[in-house]
XYZ file of C-alpha atoms in Angstrom:
522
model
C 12.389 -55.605 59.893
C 15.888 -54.889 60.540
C 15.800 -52.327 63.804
C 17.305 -48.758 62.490
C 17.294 -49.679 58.844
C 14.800 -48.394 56.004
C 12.845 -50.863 54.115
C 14.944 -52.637 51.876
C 13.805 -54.269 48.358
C 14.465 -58.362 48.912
C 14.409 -60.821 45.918
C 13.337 -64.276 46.399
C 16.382 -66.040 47.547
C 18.311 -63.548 49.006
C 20.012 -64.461 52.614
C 19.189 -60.532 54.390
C 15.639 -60.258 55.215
C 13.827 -56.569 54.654
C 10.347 -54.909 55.333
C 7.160 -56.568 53.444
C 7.650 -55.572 50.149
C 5.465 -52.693 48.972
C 4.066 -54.053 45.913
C 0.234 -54.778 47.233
C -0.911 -58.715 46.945
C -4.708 -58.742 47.056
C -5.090 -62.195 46.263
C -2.546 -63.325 48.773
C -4.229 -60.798 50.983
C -7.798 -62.747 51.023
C -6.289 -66.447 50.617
C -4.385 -65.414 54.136
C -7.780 -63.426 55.603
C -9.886 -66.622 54.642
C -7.434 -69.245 56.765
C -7.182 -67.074 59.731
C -10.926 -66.694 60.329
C -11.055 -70.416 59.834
C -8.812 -71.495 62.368
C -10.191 -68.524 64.989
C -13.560 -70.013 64.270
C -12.144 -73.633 64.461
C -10.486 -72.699 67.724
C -13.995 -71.235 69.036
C -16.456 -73.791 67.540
C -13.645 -76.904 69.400
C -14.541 -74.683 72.538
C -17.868 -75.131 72.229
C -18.079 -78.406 71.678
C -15.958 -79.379 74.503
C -17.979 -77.268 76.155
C -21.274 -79.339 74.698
C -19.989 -82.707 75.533
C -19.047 -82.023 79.054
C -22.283 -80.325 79.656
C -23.944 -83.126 78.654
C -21.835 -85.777 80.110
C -22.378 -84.269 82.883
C -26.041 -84.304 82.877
C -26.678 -80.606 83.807
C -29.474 -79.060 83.500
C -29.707 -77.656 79.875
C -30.560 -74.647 78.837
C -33.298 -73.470 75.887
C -32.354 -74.039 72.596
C -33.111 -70.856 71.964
C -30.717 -69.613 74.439
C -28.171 -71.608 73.162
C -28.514 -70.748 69.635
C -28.774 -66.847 70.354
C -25.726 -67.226 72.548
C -23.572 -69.201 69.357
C -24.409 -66.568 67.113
C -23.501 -63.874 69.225
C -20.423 -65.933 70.191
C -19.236 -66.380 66.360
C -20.441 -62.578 65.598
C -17.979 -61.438 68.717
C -15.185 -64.122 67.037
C -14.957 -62.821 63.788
C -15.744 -59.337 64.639
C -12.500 -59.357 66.951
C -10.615 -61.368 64.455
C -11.205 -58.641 61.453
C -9.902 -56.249 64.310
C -6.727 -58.079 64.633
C -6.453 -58.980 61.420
C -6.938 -55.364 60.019
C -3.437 -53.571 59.533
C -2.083 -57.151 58.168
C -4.898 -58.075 55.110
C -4.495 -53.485 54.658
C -0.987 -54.068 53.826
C -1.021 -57.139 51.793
C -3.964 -55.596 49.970
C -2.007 -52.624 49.349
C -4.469 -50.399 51.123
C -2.430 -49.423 54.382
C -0.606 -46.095 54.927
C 2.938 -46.007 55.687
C 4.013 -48.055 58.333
C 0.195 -48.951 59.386
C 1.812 -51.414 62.335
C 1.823 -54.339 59.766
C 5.720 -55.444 61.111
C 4.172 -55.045 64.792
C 0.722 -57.007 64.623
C 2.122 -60.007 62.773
C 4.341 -60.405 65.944
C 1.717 -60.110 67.975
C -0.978 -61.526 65.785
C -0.488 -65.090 67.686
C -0.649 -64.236 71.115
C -3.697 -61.445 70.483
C -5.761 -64.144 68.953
C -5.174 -66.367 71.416
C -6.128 -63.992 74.249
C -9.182 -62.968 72.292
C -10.446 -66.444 72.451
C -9.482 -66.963 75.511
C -11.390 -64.277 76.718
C -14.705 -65.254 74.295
C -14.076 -68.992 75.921
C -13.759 -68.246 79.688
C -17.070 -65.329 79.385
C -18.977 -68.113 77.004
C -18.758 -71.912 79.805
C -18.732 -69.501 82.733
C -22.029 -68.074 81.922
C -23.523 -71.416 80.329
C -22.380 -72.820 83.785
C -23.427 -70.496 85.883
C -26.861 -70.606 84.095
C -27.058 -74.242 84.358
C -26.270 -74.638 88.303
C -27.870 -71.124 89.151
C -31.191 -73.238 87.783
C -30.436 -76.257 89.707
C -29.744 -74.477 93.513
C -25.976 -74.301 93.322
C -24.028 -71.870 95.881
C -21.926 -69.308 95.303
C -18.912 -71.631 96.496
C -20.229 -73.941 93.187
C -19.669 -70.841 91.093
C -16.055 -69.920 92.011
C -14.878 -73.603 91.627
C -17.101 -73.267 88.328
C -14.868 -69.928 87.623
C -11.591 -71.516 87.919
C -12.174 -74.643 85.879
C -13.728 -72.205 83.627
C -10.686 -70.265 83.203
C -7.982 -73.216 83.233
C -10.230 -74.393 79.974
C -10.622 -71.015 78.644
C -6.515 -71.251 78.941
C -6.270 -74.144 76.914
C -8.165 -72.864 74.176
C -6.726 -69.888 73.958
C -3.332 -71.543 74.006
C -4.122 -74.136 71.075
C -5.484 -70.899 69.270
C -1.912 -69.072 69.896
C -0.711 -72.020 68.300
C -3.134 -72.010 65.269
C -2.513 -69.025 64.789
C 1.612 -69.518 65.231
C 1.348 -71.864 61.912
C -0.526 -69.125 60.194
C 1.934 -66.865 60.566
C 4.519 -68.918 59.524
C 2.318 -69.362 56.304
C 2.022 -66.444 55.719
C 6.005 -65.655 56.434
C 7.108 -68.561 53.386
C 4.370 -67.320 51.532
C 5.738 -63.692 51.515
C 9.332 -65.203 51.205
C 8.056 -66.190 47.477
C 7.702 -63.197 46.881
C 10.120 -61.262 48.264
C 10.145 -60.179 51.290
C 10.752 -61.339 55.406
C 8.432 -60.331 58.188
C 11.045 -59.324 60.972
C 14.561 -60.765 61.967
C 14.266 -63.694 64.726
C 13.843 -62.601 68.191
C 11.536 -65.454 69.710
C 13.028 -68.368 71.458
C 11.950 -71.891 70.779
C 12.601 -73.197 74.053
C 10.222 -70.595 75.883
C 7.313 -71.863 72.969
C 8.362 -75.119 73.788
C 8.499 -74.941 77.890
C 4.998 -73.159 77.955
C 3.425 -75.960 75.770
C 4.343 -78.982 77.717
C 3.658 -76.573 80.752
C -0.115 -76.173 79.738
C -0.584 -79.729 79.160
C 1.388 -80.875 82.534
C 0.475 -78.428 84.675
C -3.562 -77.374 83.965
C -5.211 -80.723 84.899
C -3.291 -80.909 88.530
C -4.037 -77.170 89.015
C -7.434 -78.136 88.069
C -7.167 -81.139 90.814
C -5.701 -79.553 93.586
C -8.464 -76.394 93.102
C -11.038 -78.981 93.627
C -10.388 -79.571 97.028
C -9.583 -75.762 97.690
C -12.417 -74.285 96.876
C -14.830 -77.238 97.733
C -17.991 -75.352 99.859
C -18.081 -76.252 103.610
C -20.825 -78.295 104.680
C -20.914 -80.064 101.491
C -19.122 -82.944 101.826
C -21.149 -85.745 99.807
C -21.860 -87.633 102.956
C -23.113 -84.644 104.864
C -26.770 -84.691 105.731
C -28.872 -81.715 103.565
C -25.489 -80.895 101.799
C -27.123 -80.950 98.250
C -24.091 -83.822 97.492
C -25.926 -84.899 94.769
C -25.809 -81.190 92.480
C -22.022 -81.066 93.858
C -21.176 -84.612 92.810
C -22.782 -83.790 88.866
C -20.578 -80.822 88.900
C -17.582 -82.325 89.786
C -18.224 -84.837 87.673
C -18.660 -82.366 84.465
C -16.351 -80.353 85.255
C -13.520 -83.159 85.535
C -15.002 -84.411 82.118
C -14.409 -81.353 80.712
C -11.085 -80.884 81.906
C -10.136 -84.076 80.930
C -11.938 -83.383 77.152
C -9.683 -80.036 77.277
C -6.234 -81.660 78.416
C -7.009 -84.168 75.534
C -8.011 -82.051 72.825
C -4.811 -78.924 73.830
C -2.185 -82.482 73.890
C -3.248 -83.241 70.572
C -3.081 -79.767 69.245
C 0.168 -78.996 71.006
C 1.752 -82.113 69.339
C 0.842 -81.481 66.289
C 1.781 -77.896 66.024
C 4.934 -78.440 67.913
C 5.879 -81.574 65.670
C 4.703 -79.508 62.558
C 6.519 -76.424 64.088
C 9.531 -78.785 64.556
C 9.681 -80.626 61.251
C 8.802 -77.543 58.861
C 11.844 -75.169 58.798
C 13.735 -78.731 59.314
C 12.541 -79.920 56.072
C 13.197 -76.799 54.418
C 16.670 -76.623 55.472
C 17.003 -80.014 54.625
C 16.292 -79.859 51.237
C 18.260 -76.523 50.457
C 21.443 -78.454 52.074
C 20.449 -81.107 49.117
C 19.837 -78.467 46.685
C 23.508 -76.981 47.684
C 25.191 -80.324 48.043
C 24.113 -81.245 44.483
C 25.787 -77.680 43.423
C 23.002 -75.068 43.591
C 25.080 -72.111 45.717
C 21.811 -70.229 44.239
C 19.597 -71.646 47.116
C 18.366 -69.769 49.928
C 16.055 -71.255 52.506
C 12.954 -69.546 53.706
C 13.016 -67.884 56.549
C 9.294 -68.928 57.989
C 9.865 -68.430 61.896
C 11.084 -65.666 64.449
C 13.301 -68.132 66.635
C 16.157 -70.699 66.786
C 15.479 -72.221 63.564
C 14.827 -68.375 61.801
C 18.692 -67.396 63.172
C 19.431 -70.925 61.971
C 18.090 -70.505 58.383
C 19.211 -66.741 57.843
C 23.302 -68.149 59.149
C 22.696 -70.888 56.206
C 21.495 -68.143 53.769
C 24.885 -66.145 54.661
C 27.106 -69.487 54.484
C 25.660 -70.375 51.056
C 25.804 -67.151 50.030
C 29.650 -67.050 50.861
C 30.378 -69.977 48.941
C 28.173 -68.338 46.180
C 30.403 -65.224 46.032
C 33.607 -67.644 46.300
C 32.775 -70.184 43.667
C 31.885 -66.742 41.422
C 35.007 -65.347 42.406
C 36.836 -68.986 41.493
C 34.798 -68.651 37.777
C 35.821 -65.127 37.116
C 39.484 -65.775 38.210
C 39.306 -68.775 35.617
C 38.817 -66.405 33.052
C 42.315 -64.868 33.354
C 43.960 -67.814 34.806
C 43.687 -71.425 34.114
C 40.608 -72.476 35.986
C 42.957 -75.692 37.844
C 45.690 -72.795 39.148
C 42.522 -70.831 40.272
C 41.027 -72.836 42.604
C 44.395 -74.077 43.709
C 45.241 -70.277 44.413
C 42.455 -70.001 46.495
C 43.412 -73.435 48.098
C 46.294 -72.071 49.059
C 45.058 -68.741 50.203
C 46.644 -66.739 47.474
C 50.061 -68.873 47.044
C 51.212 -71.632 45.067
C 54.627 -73.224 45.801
C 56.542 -73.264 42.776
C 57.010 -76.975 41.537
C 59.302 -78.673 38.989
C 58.662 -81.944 37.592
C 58.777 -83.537 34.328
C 55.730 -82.123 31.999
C 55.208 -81.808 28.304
C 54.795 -78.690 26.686
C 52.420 -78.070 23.783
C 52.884 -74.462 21.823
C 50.473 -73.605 18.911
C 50.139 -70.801 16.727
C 48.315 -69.582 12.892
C 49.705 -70.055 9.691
C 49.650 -67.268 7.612
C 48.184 -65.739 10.446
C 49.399 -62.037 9.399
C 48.286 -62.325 5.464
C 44.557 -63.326 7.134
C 44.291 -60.490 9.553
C 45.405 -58.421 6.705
C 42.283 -59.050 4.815
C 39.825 -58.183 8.169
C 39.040 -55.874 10.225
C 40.296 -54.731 13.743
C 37.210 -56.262 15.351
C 36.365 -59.211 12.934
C 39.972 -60.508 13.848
C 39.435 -60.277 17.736
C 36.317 -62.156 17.127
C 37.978 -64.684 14.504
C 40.628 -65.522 17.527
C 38.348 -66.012 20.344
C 36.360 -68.222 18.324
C 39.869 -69.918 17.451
C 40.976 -69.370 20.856
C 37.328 -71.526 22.767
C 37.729 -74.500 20.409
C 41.732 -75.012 21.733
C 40.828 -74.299 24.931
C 38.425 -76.768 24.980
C 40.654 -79.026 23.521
C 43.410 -79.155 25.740
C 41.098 -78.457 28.626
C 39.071 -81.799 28.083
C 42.664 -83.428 27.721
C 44.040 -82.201 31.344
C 45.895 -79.619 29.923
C 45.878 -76.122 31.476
C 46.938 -72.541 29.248
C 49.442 -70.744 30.789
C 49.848 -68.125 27.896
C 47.898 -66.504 24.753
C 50.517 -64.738 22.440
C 48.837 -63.288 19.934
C 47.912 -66.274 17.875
C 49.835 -68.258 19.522
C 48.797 -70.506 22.804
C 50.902 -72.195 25.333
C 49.643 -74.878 27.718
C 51.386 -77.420 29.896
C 50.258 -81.082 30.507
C 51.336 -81.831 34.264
C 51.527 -78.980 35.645
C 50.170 -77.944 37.782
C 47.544 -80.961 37.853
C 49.549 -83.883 38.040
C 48.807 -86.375 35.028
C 51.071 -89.359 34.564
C 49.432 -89.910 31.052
C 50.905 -86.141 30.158
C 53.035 -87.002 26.930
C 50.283 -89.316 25.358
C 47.196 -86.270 25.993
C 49.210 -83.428 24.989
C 50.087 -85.263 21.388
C 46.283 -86.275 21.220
C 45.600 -82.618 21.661
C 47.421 -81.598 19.353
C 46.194 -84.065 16.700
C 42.745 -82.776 17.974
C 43.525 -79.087 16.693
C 44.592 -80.142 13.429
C 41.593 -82.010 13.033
C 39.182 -79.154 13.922
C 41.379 -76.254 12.157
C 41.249 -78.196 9.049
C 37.535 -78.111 9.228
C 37.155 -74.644 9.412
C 34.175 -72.583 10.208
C 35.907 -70.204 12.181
C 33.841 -66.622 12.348
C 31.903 -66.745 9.162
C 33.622 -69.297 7.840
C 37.589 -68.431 8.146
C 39.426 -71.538 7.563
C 42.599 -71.395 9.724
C 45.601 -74.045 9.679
C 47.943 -74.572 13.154
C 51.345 -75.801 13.732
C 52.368 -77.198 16.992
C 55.101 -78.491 18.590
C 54.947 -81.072 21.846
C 58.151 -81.484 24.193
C 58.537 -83.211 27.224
C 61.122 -82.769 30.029
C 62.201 -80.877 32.946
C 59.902 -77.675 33.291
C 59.147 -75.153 36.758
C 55.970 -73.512 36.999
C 54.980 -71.367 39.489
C 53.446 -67.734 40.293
C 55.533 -64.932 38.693
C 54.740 -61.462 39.087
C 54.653 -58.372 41.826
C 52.771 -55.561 43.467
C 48.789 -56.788 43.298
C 48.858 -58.646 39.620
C 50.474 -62.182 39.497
C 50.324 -64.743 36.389
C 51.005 -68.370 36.540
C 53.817 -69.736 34.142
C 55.772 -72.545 33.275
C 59.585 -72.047 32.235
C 62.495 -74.215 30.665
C 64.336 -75.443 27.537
C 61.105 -77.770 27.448
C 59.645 -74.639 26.872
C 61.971 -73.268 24.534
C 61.776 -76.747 22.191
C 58.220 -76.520 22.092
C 58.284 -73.346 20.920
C 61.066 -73.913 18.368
C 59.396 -77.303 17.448
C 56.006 -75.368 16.130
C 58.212 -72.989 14.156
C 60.355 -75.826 12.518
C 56.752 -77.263 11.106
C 56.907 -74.347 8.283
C 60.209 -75.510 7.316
C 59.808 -79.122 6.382
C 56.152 -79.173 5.543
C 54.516 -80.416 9.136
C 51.772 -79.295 10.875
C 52.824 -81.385 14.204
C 56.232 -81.796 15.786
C 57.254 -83.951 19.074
C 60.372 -84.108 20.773
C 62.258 -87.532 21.317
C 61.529 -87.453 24.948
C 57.675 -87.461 24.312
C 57.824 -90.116 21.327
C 59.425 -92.349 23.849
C 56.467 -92.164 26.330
C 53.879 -92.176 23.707
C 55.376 -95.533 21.915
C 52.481 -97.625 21.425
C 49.697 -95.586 22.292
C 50.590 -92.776 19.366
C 51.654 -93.843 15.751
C 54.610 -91.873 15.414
C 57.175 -91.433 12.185
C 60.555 -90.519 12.745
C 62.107 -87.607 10.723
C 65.816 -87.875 11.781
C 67.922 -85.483 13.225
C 67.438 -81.774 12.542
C 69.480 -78.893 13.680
C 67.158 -76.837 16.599
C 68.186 -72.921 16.212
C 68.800 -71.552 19.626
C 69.137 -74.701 21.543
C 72.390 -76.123 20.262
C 73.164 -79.586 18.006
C 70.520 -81.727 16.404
C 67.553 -83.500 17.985
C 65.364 -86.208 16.925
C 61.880 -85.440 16.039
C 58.462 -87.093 15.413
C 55.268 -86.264 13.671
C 52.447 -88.630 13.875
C 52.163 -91.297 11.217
C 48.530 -90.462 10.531
């Protein structure tokens, strides 16, 4: 939980992590209860039989069987009886059952290293006493029992370490389990490398302490080849007990490896496939954060990178809305600036016949909704031909091919556009069925476009006589019966990929002297 800070609600996903949520999750609750007494019993029943097959490799002297079995019982009874304990304020507030607060944030921190001393302490009390027993039976000294002690603990150690460890994976269960469903156990504040250092430490370091103590606390006078020594009882012992330290070493290598490779390869995976997910365009992913070190900083830094580029690429989509989507993301390319560029583009300008008589026979709101429905099949139009809108007036639409995308095919994909429109105008269907007819006009030739603007609200236009012909092009359609005009300019780059017919010279109001102009042959 974030130190300082209230609980706060978490949906799956999101890159903060908050408090467990409060909603109660009783089935979750006994799934989780049910795999932590397993691996605390699986932790106590590898003790024992370690403890078994040393004992026996050994050839000590056994004890009853009734003994034995009274002692496993009470051994399991104490096991689960302290693991319900531990395991209390966690299953109360999954279950839903725990007051406020109830220490669930503070035991599953501490859930790992309790466990592990629990067992350890069950362990080191259960072979000390089945060893003392044993050589108490058979005539062993008190100088027996204290090397007994110390080999007893060092094993005791190594259980209770592999159980920390058990018990480590359970947690981080439990942690991408609760993730699902919406909530975090605590920010990281573990470090890997101290998990790491004490694991290879426990494996490297037990069975040379073990060694060395041999010779330490070996009795006096009972050196194997001293007369009357008893070398024979020393010899079994030091025989078991090196069995069972080599059993232990074995058995906590294994464990460790696992858990550490498992511990290694888990939130690896999972950050590994969110990368995927976001590489393949899903800003929507968040890894799980399932562990309280390196890689738990790790995942919640990708959660906050990803969720940057989620809030950018949102930013880029709502921007497209009121500016072409190509000048957004150049804007934000650019930081917020586009140079102002002039090149050679061609111009397309559209606009409703009889647009006025039609509105006239609607009202206020059925015309907005008649002209966006206009408005998304030109756009998509022009957009799937390179083009990019710089203006809606009223009815009418502007868009430039070239500009600001560079597209050397420009002339050829603003005439097919155009054609395009017709097409789909004459087909009709536009907001219950409003049949609307266009007129455009294509020119080609020298145009600037660039931001325009001041204060905090900038637009992106295009300006020129290109712009001007266009313009005057769509209007001369009504004139001489056209729907499409083109300039000469763009007839001459279109010449063989466009059937065009030629209409002559005609006189261009505003612009000064006659022009040739084209409308497609078809």
């Amino acid at each position: 939980m974030i130190e300082g800070n209230p609980a706060v609600s978490l949906k799956p996903g999101s890159m903060v992590p908050a408090a467990v949520a409060q909603r109660p999750y009783p089935a979750l609750a006994r799934r989780m209860a049910r795999r932590y007494y397993a691996a605390m019993l699986g932790a106590a029943a590898a003790a024992g039989m370690l403890g078994a097959a040393a004992s026996a490799l050994g050839g000590s002297a056994a004890l009853p069987p009734g003994l034995l079995a009274w002692t496993a019982a009470a051994l399991i009874g104490a096991n689960l009886a302290g693991a319900t304990l531990l395991y209390r304020p966690i299953y109360r507030k999954l279950a839903g059952t725990a007051a406020a607060g109830g220490g669930f944030e503070r035991r599953a921190r501490s859930l790992p290293a309790l466990s592990g001393a629990w067992v350890f302490a069950l362990a080191a009390v259960a072979t000390f006493g089945s060893i003392a027993a044993s050589h108490t039976a058979s005539g062993a000294d008190a100088g027996v029992l204290l090397s007994a002690a110390v080999h007893c603990l060092v094993f005791a150690a190594y259980i209770g370490f592999s159980t920390y460890l058990l018990v480590l994976d359970h947690v981080v269960t439990l942690r991408k389990a609760l993730w699902k469903r919406g909530s975090v156990l605590s920010l990281p504040r573990q470090r890997f490398m101290t998990r790491v250092a004490w694991s290879l430490g426990a494996v490297a370091l037990g069975p040379v302490l073990v060694a060395l103590s041999d010779g330490w606390l070996r009795p006096a006078g009972h050196e194997p080849d001293a007369p009357g020594s008893g070398a024979g009882a020393l010899s079994q012992f030091l025989v078991q007990t090196v069995q069972m330290d080599v059993l232990g070493a074995l058995f906590l290598a294994v464990v460790v490896a696992v858990l550490i490779a498992r511990g290694l390869s888990r939130p690896m995976d999972i950050l590994l496939d969110a990368m995927r997910r976001v590489d393949h365009g899903d800003l929507s992913t968040r890894a799980p954060v399932i562990s309280d070190d390196e890689f738990g900083s790790l995942t919640l830094r990708f959660n906050h990178m990803v969720a940057g580029l989620e809030d950018r690429d949102r930013l880029r989509r709502a921007f497209a809305y009121f500016v072409p989507e190509t000048v957004a993301a150049a804007l934000i390319a650019d930081k917020g600036a586009i140079e102002p560029q002039e090149r050679e583009a061609t111009v397309l300008f559209t606009d409703i016949e009889r647009f006025t008589e039609i509105a006239s026979r609607l009202a206020p709101r059925e015309v907005l909704a008649m002209l966006n429905d206009y408005f998304a099949e030109v756009a998509r139009i022009i957009s799937a031909h390179g083009g990019v809108i710089t203006q809606f007036q009223g009815d009418a639409v502007l868009a430039c091919f070239n500009l600001p995308v560079s597209d050397p095919a420009h002339a050829r994909q603003a005439v097919e556009a155009a054609l395009e429109i017709r097409r789909r105008t004459e087909q009709g269907g536009f907001y219950g069925g409003v049949r609307l007819l266009s007129r455009v006009g294509v020119s080609t030739g020298t145009v600037v476009g660039g931001m325009v603007g001041g204060g905090e609200r900038l637009g992106y236009t295009v300006h020129g006589d290109t712009v001007n012909l266009a313009a005057r092009l769509e209007a001369l359609n009504k004139e001489i019966g056209t729907r499409i005009l083109v300039s000469a300019r763009t007839a001459e780059l279109v010449r063989g990929a466009v059937a065009l017919r030629d209409l002559g010279e005609r006189q261009i109001r505003g612009l000064g002297g006659a022009m040739h102009i084209f409308t497609p042959a078809e």
